[in-house]
Coordinates of C-alpha atoms in Angstrom, one line a residue:
M930 CA 2.1 -16.0 -42.0
Q931 CA 2.3 -19.6 -41.0
Y932 CA 4.8 -20.8 -38.5
T933 CA 6.4 -24.3 -38.1
D934 CA 5.1 -26.5 -35.3
S935 CA 8.3 -25.9 -33.3
R936 CA 7.7 -22.1 -33.5
I937 CA 4.1 -22.4 -32.6
R938 CA 5.0 -24.5 -29.6
A939 CA 7.7 -21.9 -28.6
L940 CA 5.1 -19.1 -28.8
V941 CA 2.6 -21.0 -26.7
E942 CA 5.3 -21.8 -24.1
I943 CA 6.5 -18.2 -24.0
S944 CA 2.8 -17.0 -23.7
T945 CA 2.3 -19.3 -20.8
M946 CA 5.4 -18.0 -19.1
V947 CA 4.3 -14.4 -19.6
T948 CA 0.8 -14.9 -18.2
S949 CA 1.8 -17.0 -15.2
T950 CA 4.1 -14.5 -13.6
D951 CA 4.0 -10.8 -12.8
N952 CA 7.8 -10.4 -12.9
F953 CA 9.5 -10.1 -16.3
F954 CA 12.9 -10.4 -14.7
D955 CA 12.1 -13.9 -13.5
I956 CA 11.5 -15.2 -17.0
K957 CA 13.5 -12.9 -19.3
D958 CA 16.4 -15.3 -19.9
N959 CA 14.0 -18.3 -20.4
I960 CA 12.1 -16.3 -23.1
I961 CA 15.3 -15.6 -25.0
E962 CA 16.5 -19.1 -24.7
K963 CA 13.2 -20.5 -25.9
M964 CA 13.2 -18.1 -28.9
L965 CA 16.8 -19.0 -29.9
D966 CA 15.9 -22.7 -29.8
V967 CA 13.8 -22.3 -32.9
I968 CA 15.3 -19.4 -34.8
V969 CA 18.6 -19.1 -36.7
P970 CA 20.4 -16.2 -35.0
A971 CA 22.5 -17.5 -32.1
K972 CA 22.6 -14.3 -30.1
A973 CA 20.0 -11.8 -28.7
C974 CA 19.6 -9.3 -25.9
V975 CA 17.1 -6.8 -24.5
N976 CA 17.7 -3.2 -23.5
L977 CA 15.2 -1.3 -21.2
F978 CA 15.1 2.5 -21.0
I979 CA 15.7 4.3 -17.8
R980 CA 15.6 8.1 -17.0
D981 CA 13.5 9.1 -20.0
Y982 CA 15.6 7.4 -22.7
K983 CA 18.9 8.8 -21.4
Y984 CA 20.2 5.3 -20.7
A985 CA 19.4 1.8 -22.0
H986 CA 19.9 -1.0 -19.4
L987 CA 21.3 -4.2 -20.9
V988 CA 19.5 -7.3 -19.8
C989 CA 19.1 -10.8 -21.3
S990 CA 22.7 -10.7 -22.5
S991 CA 23.8 -14.2 -21.5
T992 CA 24.2 -15.2 -25.2
L993 CA 26.6 -12.3 -25.8
D994 CA 30.4 -12.5 -25.3
F995 CA 32.1 -9.2 -26.0
I996 CA 29.4 -6.5 -25.7
P997 CA 28.5 -6.8 -22.0
N998 CA 32.2 -6.7 -20.9
F999 CA 32.9 -3.9 -23.3
F1000 CA 30.2 -1.6 -21.8
K1001 CA 30.9 -2.7 -18.3
R1002 CA 34.5 -1.5 -18.7
N1003 CA 33.5 1.7 -20.4
E1004 CA 30.5 2.8 -18.4
K1005 CA 30.5 3.8 -14.8
K1006 CA 27.3 2.1 -14.1
E1007 CA 27.1 -1.6 -14.9
H1008 CA 25.5 -2.2 -18.3
H1009 CA 23.8 1.3 -18.3
I1010 CA 24.6 2.4 -21.9
A1011 CA 24.0 6.0 -22.9
F1012 CA 21.4 5.9 -25.6
D1013 CA 23.0 8.7 -27.6
S1014 CA 25.9 6.2 -28.3
Y1015 CA 23.7 3.8 -30.2
P1016 CA 23.6 3.9 -34.1
I1017 CA 21.1 6.1 -35.8
Y1018 CA 19.0 3.2 -37.1
I1019 CA 18.2 2.2 -33.5
H1020 CA 17.0 5.7 -32.8
E1021 CA 14.9 5.5 -35.9
A1022 CA 13.3 2.2 -34.7
I1023 CA 12.5 3.7 -31.3
R1024 CA 11.2 7.0 -32.6
E1025 CA 9.0 5.5 -35.3
K1026 CA 8.1 2.3 -33.3
K1027 CA 9.1 0.1 -36.2
I1028 CA 11.3 -2.9 -36.8
V1029 CA 14.7 -2.0 -38.4
W1030 CA 16.8 -4.8 -40.0
I1031 CA 20.4 -3.9 -41.0
K1032 CA 21.2 -6.8 -43.3
D1033 CA 24.9 -6.1 -43.6
I1034 CA 26.6 -4.1 -40.8
F1035 CA 29.8 -3.7 -42.8
K1036 CA 28.1 -2.2 -45.9
D1037 CA 25.2 -0.1 -44.4
E1038 CA 26.4 3.4 -43.4
R1039 CA 23.8 3.6 -40.6
A1040 CA 25.7 0.9 -38.8
K1041 CA 29.2 2.4 -39.3
S1042 CA 29.7 3.3 -35.6
E1043 CA 29.1 -0.3 -34.4
R1044 CA 31.4 -2.2 -36.7
F1045 CA 34.0 -2.5 -34.0
L1046 CA 31.4 -4.2 -31.8
A1047 CA 30.2 -6.4 -34.7
Q1048 CA 33.6 -7.6 -35.5
N1049 CA 34.5 -8.5 -31.9
E1050 CA 31.0 -10.0 -31.1
G1051 CA 31.0 -11.9 -34.4
Y1052 CA 27.7 -10.8 -36.1
K1053 CA 27.1 -9.5 -39.6
S1054 CA 23.5 -8.5 -39.5
R1055 CA 21.3 -7.0 -36.8
A1056 CA 17.5 -6.5 -36.4
V1057 CA 16.0 -4.2 -33.8
F1058 CA 12.5 -4.8 -32.3
P1059 CA 10.9 -2.0 -30.2
L1060 CA 9.2 -3.2 -27.0
I1061 CA 5.9 -1.5 -26.5
S1062 CA 4.0 -1.1 -23.3
S1063 CA 0.8 1.1 -23.1
N1064 CA 1.7 2.5 -26.5
E1065 CA 5.1 3.6 -25.1
V1066 CA 8.5 2.3 -26.2
I1067 CA 10.1 1.0 -23.1
G1068 CA 13.1 -0.7 -24.7
F1069 CA 14.1 -2.8 -27.6
M1070 CA 15.2 -6.4 -28.4
T1071 CA 18.1 -7.0 -30.7
C1072 CA 18.8 -10.2 -32.6
F1073 CA 22.3 -10.7 -34.0
F1074 CA 22.6 -12.8 -37.2
I1075 CA 25.9 -14.6 -37.5
E1076 CA 25.6 -15.7 -41.1
E1077 CA 24.9 -13.6 -44.2
S1078 CA 21.5 -11.9 -44.2
T1079 CA 20.4 -13.9 -47.2
Q1080 CA 20.0 -16.9 -44.9
Y1081 CA 17.1 -15.3 -43.1
T1082 CA 13.5 -14.6 -44.2
D1083 CA 10.7 -12.2 -43.4
E1084 CA 9.1 -15.1 -41.6
D1085 CA 12.0 -15.2 -39.2
I1086 CA 11.5 -11.5 -38.5
D1087 CA 7.8 -11.9 -38.0
F1088 CA 8.4 -14.7 -35.5
I1089 CA 10.9 -12.6 -33.5
A1090 CA 8.4 -9.7 -33.6
S1091 CA 5.8 -11.9 -32.0
V1092 CA 8.2 -12.8 -29.2
A1093 CA 9.0 -9.1 -28.8
S1094 CA 5.3 -8.3 -28.4
L1095 CA 5.1 -10.9 -25.6
I1096 CA 8.1 -9.4 -23.9
G1097 CA 6.4 -6.0 -24.1
L1098 CA 3.3 -7.5 -22.5
S1099 CA 5.4 -9.2 -19.7
I1100 CA 7.1 -5.9 -18.9
E1101 CA 3.8 -4.1 -18.9
I1102 CA 2.4 -6.7 -16.4
T1103 CA 5.5 -6.2 -14.3
R1104 CA 5.3 -2.4 -14.3
K1105 CA 1.6 -2.4 -13.3
K1106 CA 2.3 -4.8 -10.4
R1107 CA 5.3 -2.7 -9.3
D1108 CA 3.3 0.5 -9.6
S1109 CA 0.4 -1.0 -7.7
D1110 CA 2.6 -2.3 -4.9
F1111 CA 4.4 1.1 -4.7
M1112 CA 1.1 3.0 -4.6
I1113 CA -0.2 0.8 -1.8
K1114 CA 3.0 1.4 0.2
K1115 CA 2.8 5.1 -0.4
L1116 CA -0.9 5.2 0.6
R1117 CA -0.3 3.1 3.7
G1118 CA 2.7 5.2 4.8
S1119 CA 0.8 8.4 4.2
L1120 CA -2.2 7.2 6.3
N1121 CA 0.0 6.1 9.1
F1122 CA 1.9 9.4 9.1
I1123 CA -1.4 11.4 9.1
N1124 CA -2.7 9.3 11.9
K1125 CA 0.3 10.2 14.0
A1126 CA 0.0 13.9 13.1
T1127 CA -3.7 13.8 14.1
D1128 CA -2.8 12.5 17.5
E1129 CA -0.4 15.5 17.9
L1130 CA -3.3 17.8 16.9
Y1131 CA -5.3 16.3 19.9
K1132 CA -2.4 16.8 22.2
N1133 CA -1.2 20.2 21.2
L1134 CA -4.5 21.8 20.0
N1135 CA -2.4 23.7 17.5
L1136 CA -3.3 23.6 13.8
D1137 CA 0.1 25.0 12.7
S1138 CA 2.1 22.3 14.4
F1139 CA -0.3 19.8 12.8
L1140 CA 0.2 21.1 9.2
K1141 CA 4.0 21.6 9.5
P1142 CA 5.1 17.9 9.3
L1143 CA 2.4 17.2 6.7
S1144 CA 3.8 19.6 4.2
K1145 CA 7.2 17.8 4.5
Q1146 CA 5.6 14.4 4.2
I1147 CA 3.6 15.4 1.1
C1148 CA 6.7 16.8 -0.5
N1149 CA 8.7 13.5 0.2
V1150 CA 5.9 11.1 -0.9
T1151 CA 5.4 12.8 -4.2
F1152 CA 9.1 13.3 -4.8
S1153 CA 8.7 17.0 -5.1
E1154 CA 11.1 19.9 -4.3
S1155 CA 8.6 22.0 -2.4
A1156 CA 5.1 21.9 -0.9
I1157 CA 2.6 24.3 0.6
I1158 CA -0.6 23.9 2.6
V1159 CA -2.9 26.9 3.0
M1160 CA -6.3 26.6 4.8
K1161 CA -8.9 28.5 6.8
G1162 CA -8.9 27.3 10.3
F1163 CA -11.8 26.7 12.7
D1164 CA -10.5 29.3 15.1
K1165 CA -12.2 32.6 14.1
G1166 CA -11.4 32.2 10.4
I1167 CA -7.7 32.7 10.7
Y1168 CA -5.7 31.3 7.7
H1169 CA -2.9 28.8 8.5
E1170 CA 0.0 28.1 6.2
S1171 CA 2.8 25.5 6.1
T1172 CA 5.5 25.3 3.5
Y1173 CA 8.4 23.0 2.9
G1174 CA 11.3 23.3 0.4
K1175 CA 13.1 26.3 -1.1
N1176 CA 10.9 27.4 -3.9
K1177 CA 9.4 30.8 -2.9
D1178 CA 7.5 31.1 -6.2
L1179 CA 5.3 28.1 -5.4
K1180 CA 3.1 30.1 -3.0
V1181 CA 2.5 32.8 -5.5
L1182 CA 1.7 30.4 -8.4
A1183 CA -0.5 28.2 -6.2
E1184 CA -2.4 31.2 -5.0
N1185 CA -3.0 32.3 -8.6
L1186 CA -4.3 28.9 -9.5
H1187 CA -6.5 28.9 -6.4
I1188 CA -8.0 32.3 -7.3
K1189 CA -8.6 31.2 -10.9
L1190 CA -10.4 28.1 -9.7
K1191 CA -12.6 30.0 -7.3
E1192 CA -13.5 32.3 -10.1
K1193 CA -14.2 29.2 -12.2
Q1194 CA -12.0 30.4 -15.0
Y1195 CA -10.2 27.1 -15.3
K1196 CA -12.0 23.8 -15.6
I1197 CA -11.1 21.6 -12.6
I1198 CA -13.0 19.6 -10.0
N1199 CA -10.8 19.3 -6.9
G1200 CA -7.3 18.4 -8.1
K1201 CA -5.1 18.8 -11.2
Y1202 CA -1.5 18.1 -12.2
F1203 CA 0.5 20.0 -14.8
N1204 CA 3.7 18.6 -16.4
E1205 CA 6.3 20.4 -18.6
G1206 CA 4.6 21.6 -21.7
N1207 CA 1.1 22.0 -20.4
I1208 CA 1.3 24.5 -17.5
P1209 CA -1.2 27.3 -18.0
S1210 CA 0.2 30.6 -18.9
F1211 CA -1.3 32.3 -15.9
I1212 CA 0.9 30.2 -13.5
K1213 CA 3.9 29.6 -15.8
N1214 CA 7.2 30.4 -14.1
E1215 CA 10.8 29.5 -15.0
S1216 CA 11.4 28.0 -11.5
I1217 CA 8.3 25.8 -11.7
R1218 CA 8.6 22.9 -14.1
T1219 CA 5.7 20.7 -12.8
I1220 CA 3.0 21.4 -10.3
L1221 CA 0.3 19.3 -8.5
Y1222 CA -2.7 21.0 -6.8
H1223 CA -5.6 19.8 -4.7
N1224 CA -8.4 21.8 -3.0
L1225 CA -9.4 21.4 0.7
V1226 CA -13.1 21.2 0.8
I1227 CA -15.7 21.0 3.6
D1228 CA -19.4 20.8 2.7
D1229 CA -18.6 21.8 -0.9
I1230 CA -16.8 25.0 0.3
V1231 CA -13.2 25.4 -0.6
I1232 CA -11.3 26.4 2.5
G1233 CA -7.8 26.1 1.2
Y1234 CA -5.4 24.0 -0.9
I1235 CA -2.3 21.8 -1.1
A1236 CA 0.3 22.3 -3.8
V1237 CA 3.6 20.6 -4.6
A1238 CA 6.1 21.4 -7.4
N1239 CA 9.0 20.1 -9.4
A1240 CA 8.8 16.4 -9.3
S1241 CA 10.2 15.0 -12.5
R1242 CA 6.6 14.2 -13.6
Y1243 CA 3.2 13.9 -11.9
S1244 CA 0.6 11.3 -12.6
E1245 CA -2.9 10.2 -11.5
D1246 CA -1.4 8.2 -8.7
D1247 CA 0.2 11.4 -7.3
L1248 CA -3.2 13.1 -7.5
K1249 CA -4.7 10.2 -5.5
I1250 CA -2.0 10.7 -2.9
L1251 CA -2.9 14.4 -2.6
N1252 CA -6.5 13.5 -2.4
I1253 CA -5.8 11.2 0.5
F1254 CA -3.9 14.0 2.3
A1255 CA -6.7 16.5 1.6
T1256 CA -9.4 14.1 2.9
Q1257 CA -7.4 13.2 6.0
I1258 CA -6.7 16.8 6.9
I1259 CA -10.4 17.7 6.7
F1260 CA -11.2 14.5 8.5
A1261 CA -8.8 15.3 11.4
I1262 CA -10.1 18.8 11.8
E1263 CA -13.7 17.7 11.8
R1264 CA -12.9 15.0 14.4
Y1265 CA -11.2 17.5 16.6
K1266 CA -13.9 20.1 16.3
N1267 CA -16.6 17.7 17.3
A1268 CA -14.5 16.1 20.0
S1269 CA -13.8 19.4 21.6
K1270 CA -17.5 20.3 21.7
L1271 CA -18.2 16.8 23.3
I1272 CA -20.1 15.8 20.2
E1273 CA -23.4 17.4 20.9
H1274 CA -24.8 16.7 17.4
K1275 CA -24.6 14.0 14.8
M1276 CA -22.5 14.3 11.7
M1277 CA -24.0 13.9 8.3
E1278 CA -24.2 10.3 7.0
K1279 CA -21.6 10.9 4.3
E1280 CA -19.1 12.1 6.9
L1281 CA -19.8 9.1 9.1
E1282 CA -19.1 6.8 6.2
L1283 CA -15.8 8.6 5.5
V1284 CA -14.6 8.3 9.1
Q1285 CA -15.7 4.6 9.2
E1286 CA -13.6 3.8 6.2
K1287 CA -10.5 5.6 7.6
Q1288 CA -11.0 3.8 10.8
R1289 CA -10.5 0.5 8.9
L1290 CA -7.4 1.9 7.2
I1291 CA -5.5 2.8 10.4
M1292 CA -6.0 -0.7 11.9
P1293 CA -2.8 -2.8 12.0
N1294 CA -2.0 -5.5 9.4
N1295 CA -4.8 -8.0 9.9
N1296 CA -2.6 -11.1 9.5
I1297 CA 0.6 -11.8 11.5
T1298 CA 2.5 -15.1 11.4
L1299 CA 4.6 -16.0 14.4
P1300 CA 8.0 -17.8 14.3
N1301 CA 6.3 -21.1 15.1
K1302 CA 3.9 -20.6 12.1
T1303 CA 0.9 -19.7 14.4
R1304 CA -1.4 -17.4 12.5
V1305 CA -3.0 -14.4 14.2
S1306 CA -5.8 -12.6 12.3
Y1307 CA -8.3 -9.9 13.2
Y1308 CA -11.6 -9.0 11.6
F1309 CA -13.5 -5.7 12.1
Y1310 CA -17.1 -5.0 11.1
P1311 CA -18.3 -1.5 12.2
T1312 CA -21.9 -0.5 12.5
A1313 CA -23.4 2.1 10.1
N1314 CA -22.4 4.7 12.7
L1315 CA -19.0 5.2 14.3
G1316 CA -18.0 2.8 17.1
G1317 CA -15.3 2.2 19.6
D1318 CA -14.2 -1.3 19.0
F1319 CA -10.5 -1.6 18.0
C1320 CA -7.5 -3.8 18.4
D1321 CA -3.7 -3.6 18.1
I1322 CA -1.4 -6.5 17.3
F1323 CA 2.3 -5.9 17.2
F1324 CA 5.7 -7.2 18.1
I1325 CA 7.1 -5.5 21.2
N1326 CA 10.5 -6.9 20.2
D1327 CA 11.9 -10.2 18.9
H1328 CA 10.7 -12.1 22.0
F1329 CA 7.2 -10.7 22.7
L1330 CA 3.9 -10.2 20.8
C1331 CA 1.3 -7.8 22.1
I1332 CA -2.4 -8.4 21.4
F1333 CA -4.7 -5.6 22.7
I1334 CA -8.5 -5.4 22.2
A1335 CA -10.9 -2.8 23.6
D1336 CA -14.6 -1.8 23.3
V1337 CA -15.4 1.8 24.2
M1338 CA -19.0 2.3 25.2
G1339 CA -21.2 4.0 22.6
H1340 CA -21.4 4.6 18.9
S1341 CA -20.2 8.0 18.1
I1342 CA -17.1 10.0 17.1
L1343 CA -16.5 10.4 20.8
A1344 CA -16.1 6.6 21.2
N1345 CA -13.8 6.6 18.1
Y1346 CA -11.9 9.5 19.6
F1347 CA -11.3 7.6 22.9
S1348 CA -10.3 4.5 20.9
A1349 CA -7.5 6.6 19.5
M1350 CA -6.5 7.9 22.9
I1351 CA -6.3 4.3 24.4
K1352 CA -4.2 3.2 21.4
G1353 CA -1.8 6.1 21.9
A1354 CA -1.6 5.5 25.7
L1355 CA -0.8 1.8 25.0
K1356 CA 2.1 2.6 22.6
S1357 CA 3.5 5.2 25.0
C1358 CA 3.9 2.8 28.0
I1359 CA 4.4 -0.6 26.4
D1360 CA 7.8 -2.3 26.9
D1361 CA 9.1 -5.8 27.7
K1362 CA 9.9 -4.9 31.3
K1363 CA 6.3 -4.2 32.4
T1364 CA 3.7 -6.9 33.0
A1365 CA 0.3 -6.7 31.3
A1366 CA -1.3 -5.7 34.6
E1367 CA 1.2 -2.8 35.1
I1368 CA 0.5 -1.5 31.6
L1369 CA -3.3 -1.7 31.9
T1370 CA -3.1 0.0 35.3
I1371 CA -1.0 2.9 33.8
I1372 CA -3.5 3.3 30.9
N1373 CA -6.5 3.4 33.2
H1374 CA -4.7 5.9 35.5
N1375 CA -3.7 8.2 32.7
L1376 CA -7.1 8.3 30.9
C1377 CA -9.5 7.9 33.8
E1378 CA -10.3 11.6 34.4
D1379 CA -11.0 12.0 30.7
F1380 CA -13.3 9.0 30.7
N1381 CA -15.1 10.2 33.9
S1382 CA -15.6 13.7 32.6
L1383 CA -17.7 12.4 29.7
D1384 CA -19.2 9.4 31.6
I1385 CA -17.6 6.8 29.3
Y1386 CA -15.8 3.6 30.0
A1387 CA -14.2 0.8 28.0
T1388 CA -13.6 -2.9 28.4
A1389 CA -10.1 -4.0 27.5
R1390 CA -7.9 -7.1 27.4
L1391 CA -4.1 -7.0 27.1
A1392 CA -2.1 -10.1 26.3
I1393 CA 1.7 -10.4 26.0
I1394 CA 2.9 -13.6 24.5
D1395 CA 6.4 -15.0 25.0
L1396 CA 7.3 -16.2 21.5
K1397 CA 9.7 -18.8 22.7
T1398 CA 7.8 -20.4 25.6
H1399 CA 4.2 -19.4 24.4
R1400 CA 3.5 -18.4 28.0
T1401 CA 0.9 -15.6 27.8
N1402 CA 0.7 -12.8 30.4
I1403 CA -3.0 -11.5 30.6
A1404 CA -4.6 -8.5 32.2
N1405 CA -8.3 -8.0 31.8
G1406 CA -10.4 -4.9 32.2
G1407 CA -14.0 -6.2 32.2
H1408 CA -13.7 -7.8 28.8
H1409 CA -15.2 -11.1 27.7
F1410 CA -13.1 -14.2 28.3
P1411 CA -11.5 -15.7 25.1
I1412 CA -12.7 -19.1 23.9
G1413 CA -10.0 -21.8 23.5
I1414 CA -10.4 -24.9 21.3
K1415 CA -8.5 -28.0 22.3
K1416 CA -8.5 -31.8 21.8
E1417 CA -9.1 -34.2 24.7
G1418 CA -8.6 -37.6 23.1
T1419 CA -10.9 -37.7 20.1
T1420 CA -13.2 -35.0 21.5
I1421 CA -13.0 -31.3 20.6
I1422 CA -13.7 -29.0 23.5
A1423 CA -14.5 -25.3 23.5
E1424 CA -13.9 -23.6 26.8
E1425 CA -13.7 -20.0 28.1
I1426 CA -10.2 -19.3 29.2
V1427 CA -11.1 -17.9 32.6
F1428 CA -9.0 -15.4 34.6
N1429 CA -9.6 -12.3 36.8
R1430 CA -12.3 -10.3 35.0
G1431 CA -11.3 -6.9 36.4
L1432 CA -13.1 -3.5 36.1
P1433 CA -13.4 -1.7 32.8
L1434 CA -11.1 1.3 32.1
G1435 CA -12.5 4.6 33.4
I1436 CA -14.5 3.3 36.4
F1437 CA -12.0 4.0 39.2
C1438 CA -8.8 5.9 38.7
D1439 CA -6.9 3.9 41.3
T1440 CA -7.8 0.5 40.0
K1441 CA -4.9 -2.0 40.0
Y1442 CA -5.2 -4.8 37.5
E1443 CA -4.0 -8.4 38.2
D1444 CA -1.7 -10.6 36.1
D1445 CA -2.9 -14.0 34.9
Y1446 CA -1.0 -16.6 32.8
Y1447 CA -1.7 -19.4 30.5
N1448 CA 0.0 -21.2 27.6
V1449 CA -1.4 -20.5 24.1
S1450 CA 0.1 -23.8 22.8
D1451 CA -2.4 -25.7 25.0
Y1452 CA -5.1 -24.8 22.4
E1453 CA -5.6 -25.6 18.8
L1454 CA -7.3 -22.2 18.3
I1455 CA -8.1 -19.2 20.5
C1456 CA -10.9 -16.7 19.7
V1457 CA -11.0 -13.2 21.2
F1458 CA -14.1 -11.1 20.5
T1459 CA -16.2 -8.1 21.5
D1460 CA -19.8 -8.2 22.6
G1461 CA -21.1 -7.3 19.1
I1462 CA -21.1 -11.0 18.3
I1463 CA -22.6 -12.7 21.4
E1464 CA -25.1 -9.9 22.1
A1465 CA -26.5 -9.7 18.6
Y1466 CA -30.3 -10.1 18.8
G1467 CA -32.2 -12.3 16.5
V1468 CA -35.6 -11.6 15.0
D1469 CA -37.1 -13.6 17.9
G1470 CA -35.4 -11.4 20.5
E1471 CA -32.8 -14.1 21.4
M1472 CA -29.2 -13.2 21.7
F1473 CA -26.6 -15.0 19.6
G1474 CA -24.9 -16.1 22.7
I1475 CA -21.5 -17.6 23.6
D1476 CA -22.7 -21.2 23.2
R1477 CA -23.6 -20.7 19.6
L1478 CA -20.2 -19.1 19.0
K1479 CA -18.5 -22.2 20.6
E1480 CA -20.4 -24.6 18.4
I1481 CA -19.2 -22.7 15.3
L1482 CA -15.6 -22.8 16.4
I1483 CA -15.8 -26.5 17.2
D1484 CA -17.3 -27.3 13.8
N1485 CA -14.8 -25.2 11.9
Y1486 CA -11.6 -25.1 14.0
S1487 CA -9.6 -27.1 11.4
K1488 CA -10.3 -24.5 8.7
S1489 CA -8.3 -21.3 8.0
N1490 CA -8.9 -18.1 9.9
D1491 CA -10.7 -16.5 7.0
E1492 CA -13.0 -19.4 6.6
I1493 CA -13.8 -19.4 10.3
N1494 CA -14.6 -15.7 10.2
D1495 CA -16.8 -16.1 7.1
K1496 CA -18.8 -18.8 8.9
I1497 CA -19.3 -16.7 12.0
R1498 CA -20.5 -13.8 9.8
E1499 CA -22.8 -16.1 7.9
E1500 CA -24.4 -17.5 11.1
L1501 CA -24.8 -13.9 12.4
F1502 CA -26.6 -12.9 9.3
I1503 CA -28.9 -15.9 9.5
H1504 CA -29.6 -15.1 13.2
T1505 CA -30.2 -11.3 12.9
N1506 CA -31.4 -11.2 9.3
Q1507 CA -29.3 -8.0 9.0
E1508 CA -26.3 -7.5 6.7
Q1509 CA -25.1 -4.5 8.8
P1510 CA -24.5 -5.2 12.5
K1511 CA -26.1 -3.0 15.1
D1512 CA -23.0 -3.1 17.2
D1513 CA -19.3 -3.2 16.2
I1514 CA -17.9 -6.6 15.7
M1515 CA -14.2 -7.3 16.4
L1516 CA -12.8 -10.8 16.2
I1517 CA -9.3 -12.0 16.7
I1518 CA -8.4 -15.6 15.8
M1519 CA -5.1 -17.3 16.9
N1520 CA -4.6 -20.5 14.9
N1521 CA -1.9 -22.8 16.2
K1522 CA -2.4 -25.5 13.6

């Protein structure tokens, strides 16, 4: 089929619109307008399905006059039209995924129910084009022909069908982006929640109180009606159980599924979801419409399971969510077991890699933009083993930003454990009425005995920035001074911002830290770091050193934070000839440009 030049140009322009955005709703009206510029019918609209084909949501209806107002008056929800009310030929088009063209609304019996609409809207012929995404009909586009159907050709229909295909593609792009964003939010929220629950496990030493809020969170994040967690604890083999929701049958059915899996009577690896129509007979129950299941596994041994039921439908994304929860539950228990025994043995390399990855995930958002457009970014590169470097960057309120960095001595789960303790202590005592020195003094006092009992200490630096005046309140606990980059005439200078060094946390319980002050706006760029950078040894035995770091910052201060970080990493690799650092590297860059 050959198109005219105008239609070819229209398809090219519509294709460009579709591929240049990930939001169909930003371009929907432009697509219809471009199509109607080169095709005879003067009116068109798009309907998108919601709630499993129960309703069709009317969009792209700007060329219509009567229909939008008619359905707005007659439907409780704006432009949500019950799909059962549509003529049978539209149902046929959707069911068989084919184009249906009614050439005369007033003669074809299939369109009898819409003649009132046709008369008031002023159309005589109507063609319906299913919108396909991932082989699923997600809606349909309608073109309304004003004149007699003999005025239109198969070429017209083919052209409109091409536009409908592009609309389907645009909607698919939008859905994938939306699903991806939603998945990321769910994962991030789940990880943050589990991290808080893990902190409670350390405080209360009670597995039941740890599992109870998790069962509720799992239920909520998967949009389920009920949830259950059952597992063998580390305390003399006692089984622990936590349920949420009202469905009493879930426990029985989940236990049946668990037994079948242990007996290897049903093919499954670690997780599985069942929707309506494919639930196995041995767990089928009238009160369970859908079910999602995941094993809890330690060293290839199944110690329990998580199950949720009665979401409208489960998917692979929900299975990933359950996998995250299962992994984090095992991770939290293993960390607690090892911490309670003072970590007298190493974990297997696979477990270390798992903890290392989760350590990255619980870090704060690594980019924050202040009201004056100052960009604060952090970068973390752990060793092959666990380490104790960490930071926290957050707004205390609308007026103050907190930047905290610490380096716990050692590379083990114990160092990582104390990192979490320091972070929890910071959040419990931070407020805008305390100075940085007062807060650091409280943290040291509260944790000192724990540090001393295990012969551990940590360097730390706490900065509270007034977002209006840029005056920064500093308290230092033995940490390296930050490097500031500033201009003096045409010269770029790198200098250490010197203040009271202070003692590391955990040395003396009665240490009182001192407040220092400086203005961050005096510098083009400020770099805060842990000793993993400047104490990195080269092949010749020479340390990387602070002067080398200053040179890199002077040469690259005008670049973005990411580019500066990449350059430091590149120079470290050249110096050490090692891709994996031997010590944790934590880098914070505040860019005032």
